[in-house]
Coordinates of N, CA, C and O in Angstrom, one line a residue:
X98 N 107.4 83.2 93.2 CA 107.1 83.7 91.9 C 108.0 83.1 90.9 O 109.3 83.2 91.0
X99 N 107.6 82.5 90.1 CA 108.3 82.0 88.3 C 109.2 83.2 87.8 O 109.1 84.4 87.9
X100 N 109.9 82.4 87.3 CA 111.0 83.9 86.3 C 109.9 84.2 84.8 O 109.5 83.6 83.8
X101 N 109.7 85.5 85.4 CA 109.2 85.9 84.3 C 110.1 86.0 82.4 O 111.2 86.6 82.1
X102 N 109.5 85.4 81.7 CA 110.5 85.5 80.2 C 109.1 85.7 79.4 O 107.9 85.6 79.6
X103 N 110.3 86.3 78.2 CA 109.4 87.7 77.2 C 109.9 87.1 75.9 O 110.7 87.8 75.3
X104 N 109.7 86.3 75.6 CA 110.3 85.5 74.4 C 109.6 86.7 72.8 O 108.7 87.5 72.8
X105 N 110.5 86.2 71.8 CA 110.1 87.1 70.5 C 109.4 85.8 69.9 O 109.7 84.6 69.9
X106 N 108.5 86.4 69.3 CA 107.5 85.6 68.6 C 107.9 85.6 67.2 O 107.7 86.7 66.7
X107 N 108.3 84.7 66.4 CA 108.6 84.6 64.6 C 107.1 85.1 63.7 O 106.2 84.3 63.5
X108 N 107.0 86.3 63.3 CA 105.5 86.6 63.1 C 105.1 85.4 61.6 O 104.0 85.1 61.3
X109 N 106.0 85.0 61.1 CA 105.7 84.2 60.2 C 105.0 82.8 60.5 O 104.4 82.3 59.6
X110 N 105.0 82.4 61.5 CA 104.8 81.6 62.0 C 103.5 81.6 63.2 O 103.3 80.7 64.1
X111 N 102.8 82.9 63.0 CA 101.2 83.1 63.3 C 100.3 82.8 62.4 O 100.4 82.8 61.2
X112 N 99.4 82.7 63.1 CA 98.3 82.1 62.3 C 98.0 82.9 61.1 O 98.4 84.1 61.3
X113 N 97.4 82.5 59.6 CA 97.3 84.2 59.2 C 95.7 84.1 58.6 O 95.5 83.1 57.8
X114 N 94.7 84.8 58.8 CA 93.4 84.9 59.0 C 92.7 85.4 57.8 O 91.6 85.7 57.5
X115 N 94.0 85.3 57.2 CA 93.8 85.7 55.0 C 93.2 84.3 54.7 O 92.2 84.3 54.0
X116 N 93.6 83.4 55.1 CA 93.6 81.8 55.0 C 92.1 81.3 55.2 O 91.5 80.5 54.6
X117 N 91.8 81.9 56.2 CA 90.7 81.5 56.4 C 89.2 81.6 55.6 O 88.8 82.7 55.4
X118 N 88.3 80.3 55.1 CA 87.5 80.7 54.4 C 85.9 81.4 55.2 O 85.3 80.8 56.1
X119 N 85.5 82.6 54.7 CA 84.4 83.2 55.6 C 83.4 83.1 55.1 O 83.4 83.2 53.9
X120 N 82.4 82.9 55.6 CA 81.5 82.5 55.1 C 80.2 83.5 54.7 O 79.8 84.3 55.7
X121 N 79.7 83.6 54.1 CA 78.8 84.8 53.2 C 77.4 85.2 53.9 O 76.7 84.1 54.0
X122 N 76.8 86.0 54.4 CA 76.1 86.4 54.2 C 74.7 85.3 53.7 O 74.8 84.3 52.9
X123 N 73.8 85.6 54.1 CA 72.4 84.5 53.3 C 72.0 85.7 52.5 O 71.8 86.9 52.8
X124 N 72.1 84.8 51.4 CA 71.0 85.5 50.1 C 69.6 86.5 50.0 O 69.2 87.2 49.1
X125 N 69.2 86.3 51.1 CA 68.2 86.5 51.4 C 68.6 88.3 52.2 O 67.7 89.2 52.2
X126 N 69.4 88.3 52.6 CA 69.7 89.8 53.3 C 70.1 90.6 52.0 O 70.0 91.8 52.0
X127 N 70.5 90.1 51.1 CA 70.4 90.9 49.9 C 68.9 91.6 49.4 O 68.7 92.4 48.5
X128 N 67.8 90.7 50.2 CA 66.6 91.5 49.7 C 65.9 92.6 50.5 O 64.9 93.3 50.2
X129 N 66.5 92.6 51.5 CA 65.9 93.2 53.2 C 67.2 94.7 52.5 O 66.9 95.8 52.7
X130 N 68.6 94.4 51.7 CA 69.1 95.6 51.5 C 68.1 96.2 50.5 O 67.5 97.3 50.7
X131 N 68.1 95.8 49.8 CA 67.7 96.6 48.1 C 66.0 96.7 49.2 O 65.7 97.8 48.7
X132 N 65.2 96.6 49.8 CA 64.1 97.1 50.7 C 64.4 98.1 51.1 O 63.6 99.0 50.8
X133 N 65.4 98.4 51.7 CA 65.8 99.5 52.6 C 66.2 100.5 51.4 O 65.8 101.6 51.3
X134 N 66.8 100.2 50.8 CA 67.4 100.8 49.5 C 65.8 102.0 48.8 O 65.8 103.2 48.6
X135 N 64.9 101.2 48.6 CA 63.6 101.3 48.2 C 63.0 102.5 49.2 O 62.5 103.6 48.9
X136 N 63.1 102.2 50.1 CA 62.3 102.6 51.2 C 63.3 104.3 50.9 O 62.7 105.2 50.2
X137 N 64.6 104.6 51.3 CA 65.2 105.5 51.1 C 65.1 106.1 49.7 O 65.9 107.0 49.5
X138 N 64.5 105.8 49.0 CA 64.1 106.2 47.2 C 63.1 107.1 48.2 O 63.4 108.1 48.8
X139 N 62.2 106.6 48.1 CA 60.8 107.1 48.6 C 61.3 108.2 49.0 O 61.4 109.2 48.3
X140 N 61.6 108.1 50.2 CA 61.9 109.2 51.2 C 62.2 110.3 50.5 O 61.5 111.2 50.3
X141 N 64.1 110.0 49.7 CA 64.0 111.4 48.6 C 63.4 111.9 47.7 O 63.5 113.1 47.3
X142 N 62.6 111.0 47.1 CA 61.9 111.3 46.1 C 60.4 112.0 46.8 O 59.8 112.8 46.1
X143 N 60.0 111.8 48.0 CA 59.2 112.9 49.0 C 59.6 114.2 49.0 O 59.1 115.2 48.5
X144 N 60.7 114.1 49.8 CA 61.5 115.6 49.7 C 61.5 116.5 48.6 O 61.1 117.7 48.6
X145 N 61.9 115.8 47.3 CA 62.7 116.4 46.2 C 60.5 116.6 45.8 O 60.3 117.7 45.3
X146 N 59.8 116.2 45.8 CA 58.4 116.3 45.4 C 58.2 117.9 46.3 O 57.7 118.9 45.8
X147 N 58.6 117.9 47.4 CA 57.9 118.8 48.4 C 58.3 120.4 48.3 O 57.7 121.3 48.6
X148 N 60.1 120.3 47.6 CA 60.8 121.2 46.9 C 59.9 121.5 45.9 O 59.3 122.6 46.0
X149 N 59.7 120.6 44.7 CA 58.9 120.5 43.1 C 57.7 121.5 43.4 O 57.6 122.6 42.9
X150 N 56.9 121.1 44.3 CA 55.8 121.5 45.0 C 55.8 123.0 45.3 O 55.5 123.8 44.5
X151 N 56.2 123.5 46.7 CA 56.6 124.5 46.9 C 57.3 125.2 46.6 O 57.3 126.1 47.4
X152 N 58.2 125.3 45.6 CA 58.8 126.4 45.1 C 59.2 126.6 43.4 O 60.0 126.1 42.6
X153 N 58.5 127.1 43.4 CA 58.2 126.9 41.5 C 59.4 127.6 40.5 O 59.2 127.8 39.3
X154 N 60.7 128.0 41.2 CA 61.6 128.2 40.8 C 62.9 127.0 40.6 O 64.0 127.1 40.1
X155 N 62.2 125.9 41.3 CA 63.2 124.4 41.3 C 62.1 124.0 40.1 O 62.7 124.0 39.0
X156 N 61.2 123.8 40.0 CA 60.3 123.4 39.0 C 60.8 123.2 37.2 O 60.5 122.2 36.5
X157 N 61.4 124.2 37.0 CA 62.2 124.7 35.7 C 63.2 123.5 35.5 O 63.3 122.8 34.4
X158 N 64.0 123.1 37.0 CA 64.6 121.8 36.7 C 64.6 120.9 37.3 O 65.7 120.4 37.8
X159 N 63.6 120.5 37.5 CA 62.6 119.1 37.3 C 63.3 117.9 36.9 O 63.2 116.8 37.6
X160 N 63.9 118.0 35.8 CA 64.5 117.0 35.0 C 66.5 116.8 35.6 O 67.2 115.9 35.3
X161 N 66.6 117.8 36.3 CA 67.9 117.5 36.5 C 67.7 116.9 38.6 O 68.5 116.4 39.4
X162 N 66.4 117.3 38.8 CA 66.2 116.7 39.9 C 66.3 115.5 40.5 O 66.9 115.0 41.5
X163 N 65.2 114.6 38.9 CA 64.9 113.4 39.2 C 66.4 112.4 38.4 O 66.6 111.3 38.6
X164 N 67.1 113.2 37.6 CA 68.5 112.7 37.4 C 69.1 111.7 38.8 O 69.4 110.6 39.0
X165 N 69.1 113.0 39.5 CA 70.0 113.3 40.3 C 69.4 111.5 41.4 O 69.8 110.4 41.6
X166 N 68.3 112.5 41.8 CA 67.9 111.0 42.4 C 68.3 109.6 41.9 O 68.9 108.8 42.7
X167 N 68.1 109.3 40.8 CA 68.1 108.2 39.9 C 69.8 107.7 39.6 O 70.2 106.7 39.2
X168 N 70.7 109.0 40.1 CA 72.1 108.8 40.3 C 72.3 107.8 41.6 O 72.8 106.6 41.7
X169 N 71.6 108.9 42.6 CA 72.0 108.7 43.7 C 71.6 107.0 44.5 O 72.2 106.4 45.3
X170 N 70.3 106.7 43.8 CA 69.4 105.5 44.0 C 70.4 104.2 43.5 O 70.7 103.1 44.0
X171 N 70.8 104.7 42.2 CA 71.8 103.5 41.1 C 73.7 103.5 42.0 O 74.5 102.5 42.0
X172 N 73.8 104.4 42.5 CA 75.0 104.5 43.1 C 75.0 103.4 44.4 O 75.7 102.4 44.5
X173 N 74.0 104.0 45.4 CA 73.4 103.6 46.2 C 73.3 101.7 46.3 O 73.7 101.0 47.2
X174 N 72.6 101.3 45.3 CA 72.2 99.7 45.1 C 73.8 99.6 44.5 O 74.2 98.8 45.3
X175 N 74.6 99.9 43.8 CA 75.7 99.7 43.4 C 76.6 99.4 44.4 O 77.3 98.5 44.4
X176 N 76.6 100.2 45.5 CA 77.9 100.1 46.4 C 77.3 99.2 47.5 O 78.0 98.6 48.3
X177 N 75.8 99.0 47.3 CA 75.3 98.3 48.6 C 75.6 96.5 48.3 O 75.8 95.6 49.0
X178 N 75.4 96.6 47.0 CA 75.6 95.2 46.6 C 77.2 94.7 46.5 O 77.4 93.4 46.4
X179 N 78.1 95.5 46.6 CA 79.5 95.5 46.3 C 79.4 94.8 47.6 O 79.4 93.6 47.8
X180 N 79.2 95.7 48.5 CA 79.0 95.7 50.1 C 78.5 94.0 50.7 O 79.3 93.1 51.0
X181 N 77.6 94.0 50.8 CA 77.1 92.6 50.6 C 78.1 91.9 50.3 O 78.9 92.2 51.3
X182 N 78.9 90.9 49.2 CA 79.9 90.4 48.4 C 80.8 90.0 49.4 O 81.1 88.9 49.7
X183 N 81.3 91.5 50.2 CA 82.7 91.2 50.5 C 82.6 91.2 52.1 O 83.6 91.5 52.8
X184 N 81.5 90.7 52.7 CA 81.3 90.9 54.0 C 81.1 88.8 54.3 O 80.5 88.0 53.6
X185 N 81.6 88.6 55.1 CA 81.5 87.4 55.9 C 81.9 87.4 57.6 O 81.9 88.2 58.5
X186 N 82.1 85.8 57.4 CA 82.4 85.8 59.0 C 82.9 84.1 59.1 O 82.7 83.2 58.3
X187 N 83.3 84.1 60.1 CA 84.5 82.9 60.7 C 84.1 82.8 62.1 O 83.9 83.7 63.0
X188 N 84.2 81.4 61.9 CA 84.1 81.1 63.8 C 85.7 79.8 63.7 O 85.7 78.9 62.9
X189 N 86.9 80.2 64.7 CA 87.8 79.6 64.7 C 87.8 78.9 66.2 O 86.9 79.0 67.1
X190 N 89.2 78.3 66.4 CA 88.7 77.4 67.9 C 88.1 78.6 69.0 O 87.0 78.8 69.6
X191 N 89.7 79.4 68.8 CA 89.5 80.9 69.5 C 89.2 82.2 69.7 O 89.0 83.1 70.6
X192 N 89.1 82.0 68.2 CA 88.1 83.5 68.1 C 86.9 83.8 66.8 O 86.5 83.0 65.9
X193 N 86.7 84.9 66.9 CA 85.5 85.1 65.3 C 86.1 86.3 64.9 O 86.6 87.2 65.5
X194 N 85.9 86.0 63.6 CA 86.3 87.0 62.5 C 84.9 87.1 61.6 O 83.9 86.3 61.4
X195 N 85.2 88.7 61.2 CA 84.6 89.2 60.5 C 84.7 90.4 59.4 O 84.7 91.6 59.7
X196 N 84.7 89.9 58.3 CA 85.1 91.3 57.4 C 84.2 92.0 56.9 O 83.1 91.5 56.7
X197 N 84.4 92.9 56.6 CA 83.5 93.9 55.4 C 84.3 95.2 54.8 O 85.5 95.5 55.0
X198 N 83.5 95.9 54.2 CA 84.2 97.1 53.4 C 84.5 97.1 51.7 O 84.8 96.1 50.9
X199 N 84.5 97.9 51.6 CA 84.3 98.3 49.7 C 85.4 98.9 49.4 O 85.8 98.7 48.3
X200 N 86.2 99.6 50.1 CA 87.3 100.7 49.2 C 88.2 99.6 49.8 O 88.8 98.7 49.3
X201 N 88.0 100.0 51.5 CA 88.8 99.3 52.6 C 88.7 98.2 53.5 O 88.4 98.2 54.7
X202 N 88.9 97.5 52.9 CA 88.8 96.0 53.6 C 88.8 96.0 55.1 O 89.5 97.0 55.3
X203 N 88.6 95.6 56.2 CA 88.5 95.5 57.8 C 88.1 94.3 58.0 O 86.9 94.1 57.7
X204 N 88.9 93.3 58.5 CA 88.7 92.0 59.2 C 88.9 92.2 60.7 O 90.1 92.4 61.1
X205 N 87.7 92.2 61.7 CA 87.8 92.4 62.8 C 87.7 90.7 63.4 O 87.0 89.8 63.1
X206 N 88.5 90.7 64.2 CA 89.1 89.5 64.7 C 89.0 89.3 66.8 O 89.8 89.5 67.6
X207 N 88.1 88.9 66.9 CA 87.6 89.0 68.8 C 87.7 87.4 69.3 O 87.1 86.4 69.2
X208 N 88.5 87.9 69.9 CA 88.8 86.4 70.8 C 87.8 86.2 71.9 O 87.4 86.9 72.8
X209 N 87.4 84.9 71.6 CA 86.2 85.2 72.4 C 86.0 85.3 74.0 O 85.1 85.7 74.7
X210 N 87.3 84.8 74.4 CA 87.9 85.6 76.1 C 87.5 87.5 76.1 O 87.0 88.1 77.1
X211 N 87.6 88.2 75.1 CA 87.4 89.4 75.3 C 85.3 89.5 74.7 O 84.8 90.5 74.2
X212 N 84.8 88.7 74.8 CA 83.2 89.2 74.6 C 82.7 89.0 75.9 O 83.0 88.2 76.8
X213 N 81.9 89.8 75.9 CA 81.0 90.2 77.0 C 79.7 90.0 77.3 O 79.3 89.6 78.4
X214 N 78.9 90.2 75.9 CA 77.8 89.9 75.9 C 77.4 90.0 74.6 O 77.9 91.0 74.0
X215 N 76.4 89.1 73.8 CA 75.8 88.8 72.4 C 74.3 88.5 72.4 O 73.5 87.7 73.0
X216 N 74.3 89.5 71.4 CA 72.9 89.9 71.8 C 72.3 89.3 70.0 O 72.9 89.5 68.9
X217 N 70.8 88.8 70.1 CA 70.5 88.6 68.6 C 69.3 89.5 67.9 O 68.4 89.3 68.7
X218 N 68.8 90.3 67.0 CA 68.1 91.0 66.6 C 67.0 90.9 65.7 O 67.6 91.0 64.6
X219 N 66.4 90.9 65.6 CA 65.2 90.8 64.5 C 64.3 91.8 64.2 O 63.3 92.2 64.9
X220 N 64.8 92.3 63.0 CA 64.0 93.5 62.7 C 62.8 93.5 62.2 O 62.4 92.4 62.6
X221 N 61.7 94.3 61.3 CA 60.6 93.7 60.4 C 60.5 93.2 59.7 O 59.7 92.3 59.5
X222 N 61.4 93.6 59.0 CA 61.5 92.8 57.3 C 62.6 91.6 58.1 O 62.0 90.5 58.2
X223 N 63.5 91.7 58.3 CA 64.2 90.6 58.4 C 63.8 89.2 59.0 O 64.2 88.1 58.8
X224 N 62.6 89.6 60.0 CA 61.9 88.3 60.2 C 61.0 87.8 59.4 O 60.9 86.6 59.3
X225 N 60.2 88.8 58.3 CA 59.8 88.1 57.4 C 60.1 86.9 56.2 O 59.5 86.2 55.5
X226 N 61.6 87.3 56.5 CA 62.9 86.6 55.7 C 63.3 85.3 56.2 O 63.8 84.4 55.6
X227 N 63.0 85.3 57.4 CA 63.8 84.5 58.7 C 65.0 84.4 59.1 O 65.7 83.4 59.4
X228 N 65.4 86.1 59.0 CA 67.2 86.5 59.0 C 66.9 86.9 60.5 O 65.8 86.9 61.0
X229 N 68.4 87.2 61.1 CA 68.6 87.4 62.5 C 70.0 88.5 62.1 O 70.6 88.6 61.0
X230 N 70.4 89.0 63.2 CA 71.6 89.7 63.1 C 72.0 89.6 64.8 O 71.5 89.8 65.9
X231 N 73.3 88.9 64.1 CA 74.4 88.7 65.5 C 75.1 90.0 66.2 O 76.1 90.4 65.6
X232 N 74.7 90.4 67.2 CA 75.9 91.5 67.9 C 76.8 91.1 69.0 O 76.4 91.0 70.1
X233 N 77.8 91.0 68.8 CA 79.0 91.1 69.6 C 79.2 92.1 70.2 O 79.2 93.2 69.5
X234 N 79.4 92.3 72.0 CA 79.9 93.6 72.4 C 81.0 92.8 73.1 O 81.0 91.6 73.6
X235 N 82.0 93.7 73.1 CA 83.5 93.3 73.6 C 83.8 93.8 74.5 O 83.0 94.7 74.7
X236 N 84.9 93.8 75.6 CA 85.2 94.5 76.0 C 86.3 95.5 76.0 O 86.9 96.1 77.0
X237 N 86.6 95.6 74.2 CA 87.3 96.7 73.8 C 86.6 98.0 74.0 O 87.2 99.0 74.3
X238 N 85.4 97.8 73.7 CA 84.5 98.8 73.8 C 84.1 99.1 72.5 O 84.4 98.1 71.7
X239 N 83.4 100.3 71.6 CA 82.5 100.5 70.3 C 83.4 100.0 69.1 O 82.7 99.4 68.3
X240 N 84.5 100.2 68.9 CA 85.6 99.8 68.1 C 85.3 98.1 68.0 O 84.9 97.6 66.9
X241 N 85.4 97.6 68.7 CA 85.8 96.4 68.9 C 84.6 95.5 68.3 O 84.7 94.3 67.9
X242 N 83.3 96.2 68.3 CA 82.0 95.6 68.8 C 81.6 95.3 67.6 O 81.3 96.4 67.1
X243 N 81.3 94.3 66.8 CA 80.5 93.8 65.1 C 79.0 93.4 66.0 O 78.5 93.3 67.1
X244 N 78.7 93.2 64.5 CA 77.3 93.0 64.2 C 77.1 92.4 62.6 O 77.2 92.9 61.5
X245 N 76.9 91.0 63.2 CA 76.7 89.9 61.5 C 75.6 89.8 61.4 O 74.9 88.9 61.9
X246 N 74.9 90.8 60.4 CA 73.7 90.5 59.8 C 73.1 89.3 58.4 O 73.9 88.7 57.7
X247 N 72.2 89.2 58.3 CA 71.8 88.5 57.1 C 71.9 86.9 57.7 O 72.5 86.1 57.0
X248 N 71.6 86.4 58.9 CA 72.5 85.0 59.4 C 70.8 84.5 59.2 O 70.0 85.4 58.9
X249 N 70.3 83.5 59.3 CA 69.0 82.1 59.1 C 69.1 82.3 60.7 O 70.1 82.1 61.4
X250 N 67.2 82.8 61.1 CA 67.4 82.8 62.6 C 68.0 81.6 63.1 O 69.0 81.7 63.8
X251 N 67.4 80.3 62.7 CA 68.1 79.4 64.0 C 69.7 78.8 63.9 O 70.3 78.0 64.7
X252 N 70.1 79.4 62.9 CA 71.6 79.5 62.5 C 72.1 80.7 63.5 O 73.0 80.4 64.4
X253 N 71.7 81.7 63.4 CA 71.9 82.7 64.4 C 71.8 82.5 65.8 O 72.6 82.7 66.7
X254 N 70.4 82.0 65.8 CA 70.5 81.3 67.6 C 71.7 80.0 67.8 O 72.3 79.9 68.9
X255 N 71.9 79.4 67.1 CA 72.9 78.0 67.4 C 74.5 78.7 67.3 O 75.4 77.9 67.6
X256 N 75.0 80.2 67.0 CA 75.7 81.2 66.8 C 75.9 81.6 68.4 O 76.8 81.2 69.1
X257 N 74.8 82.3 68.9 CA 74.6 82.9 70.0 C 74.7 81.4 71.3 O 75.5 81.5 72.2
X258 N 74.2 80.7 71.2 CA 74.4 80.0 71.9 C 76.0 79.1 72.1 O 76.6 78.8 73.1
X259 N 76.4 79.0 71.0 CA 78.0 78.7 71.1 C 78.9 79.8 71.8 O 79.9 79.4 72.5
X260 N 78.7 80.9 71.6 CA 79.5 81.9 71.9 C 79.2 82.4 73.5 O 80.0 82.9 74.2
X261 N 78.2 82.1 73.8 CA 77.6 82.1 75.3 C 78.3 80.8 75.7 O 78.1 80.4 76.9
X262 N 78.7 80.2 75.1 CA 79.1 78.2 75.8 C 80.4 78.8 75.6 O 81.2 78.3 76.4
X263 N 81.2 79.8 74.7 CA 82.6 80.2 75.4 C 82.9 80.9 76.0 O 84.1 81.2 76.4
X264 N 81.7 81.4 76.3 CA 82.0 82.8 77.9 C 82.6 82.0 78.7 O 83.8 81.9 79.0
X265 N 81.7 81.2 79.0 CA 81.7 80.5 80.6 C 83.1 79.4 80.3 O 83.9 79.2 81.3
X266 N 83.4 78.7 79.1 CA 84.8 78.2 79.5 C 86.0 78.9 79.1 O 87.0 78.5 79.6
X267 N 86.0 80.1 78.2 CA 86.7 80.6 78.3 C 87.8 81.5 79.7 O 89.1 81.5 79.5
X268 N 87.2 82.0 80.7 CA 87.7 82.4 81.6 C 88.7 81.8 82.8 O 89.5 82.3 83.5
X269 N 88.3 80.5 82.8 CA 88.9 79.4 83.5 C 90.2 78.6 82.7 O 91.3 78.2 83.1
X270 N 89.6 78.6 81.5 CA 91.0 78.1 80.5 C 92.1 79.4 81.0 O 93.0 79.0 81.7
X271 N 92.0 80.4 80.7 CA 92.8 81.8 80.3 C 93.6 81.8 81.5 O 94.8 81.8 81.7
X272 N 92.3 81.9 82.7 CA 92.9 82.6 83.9 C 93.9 81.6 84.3 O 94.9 82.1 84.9
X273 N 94.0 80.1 83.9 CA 95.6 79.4 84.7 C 96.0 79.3 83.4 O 95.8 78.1 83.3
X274 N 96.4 79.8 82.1 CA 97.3 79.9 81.2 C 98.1 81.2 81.7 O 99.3 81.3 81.6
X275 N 97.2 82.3 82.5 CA 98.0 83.1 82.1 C 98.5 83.7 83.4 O 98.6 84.9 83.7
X276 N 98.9 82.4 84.2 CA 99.8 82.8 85.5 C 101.5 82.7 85.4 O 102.2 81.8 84.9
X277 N 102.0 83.9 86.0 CA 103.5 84.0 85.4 C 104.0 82.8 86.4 O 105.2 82.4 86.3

């Protein structure tokens, strides 16, 4: 057995992943949101009709109903588009990053020694678009696990296939780095 040593790491002198430029989102998943966006209008504006409808005591305010909707709709596309903006992703030698968030920023960072399995998705609309959405599962478990939507399917497949091309050399690199 080697002498094991536990050296201190200078944290200034790690990589720092602020640096990194990420890359956006396709334009195009901005229209698959504001769909969904639409689609959830509908819905409340069903409900809030079905109230109007049956009970003729909400009726009187009518006007503060469809406010409210028209709040909730305008809030809604407001934070979703914020949303959108600040979401990217990074592919580095050794790992992928990914941020998002509106109030609170979250760059999730998976080395690709800890992925497991990636899986690619295509919803209705989004194939009509020719978007894909990338899922990472880790083996952190649900925490750990993203999902990069809005990606150009065969951009997403050439995604998924790299990351499956570091499963397999990943574990062989790692396992004789990391004999004491």
């Amino acid at each position: 057995m080697q002498n094991f040593t536990n050296e201190i790491l200078n944290t200034n002198e790690l990589p720092k992943f602020e640096e990194v430029t990420f890359e956006p989102l396709h334009q195009d998943y901005w229209k698959i949101v504001l769909i969904q966006k639409c689609i959830f209008l509908l819905i409340l504006s069903a409900i809030a009709g079905g109230f109007l409808f049956f009970n003729e005591e909400i009726r009187a305010f009518w006007h503060f109903l469809v406010i409210t909707i028209v709040l909730i709709f305008g809030l809604s596309v407001l934070f979703g588009r914020i949303s959108f903006r600040k979401r990217g992703y990074a592919f580095r030698q050794h790992d992928l990053l990914y941020k998002s968030g509106i109030i609170s920023e979250s760059t999730t960072i998976i080395p690709y020694n800890r992925i497991q399995h990636v899986a690619l998705h295509e919803g209705f609309i989004s194939r009509l678009f020719g978007l894909a959405e990338i899922e990472v599962f880790t083996a952190g478990g649900g925490n750990s696990d993203i999902q990069i939507p809005g990606i150009e399917k065969e951009k997403a497949q050439n995604i998924k296939q790299l990351l499956m091309q570091k499963l397999t050399e990943e574990p062989s690199k790692t396992s004789s780095e990391n004999e004491y």
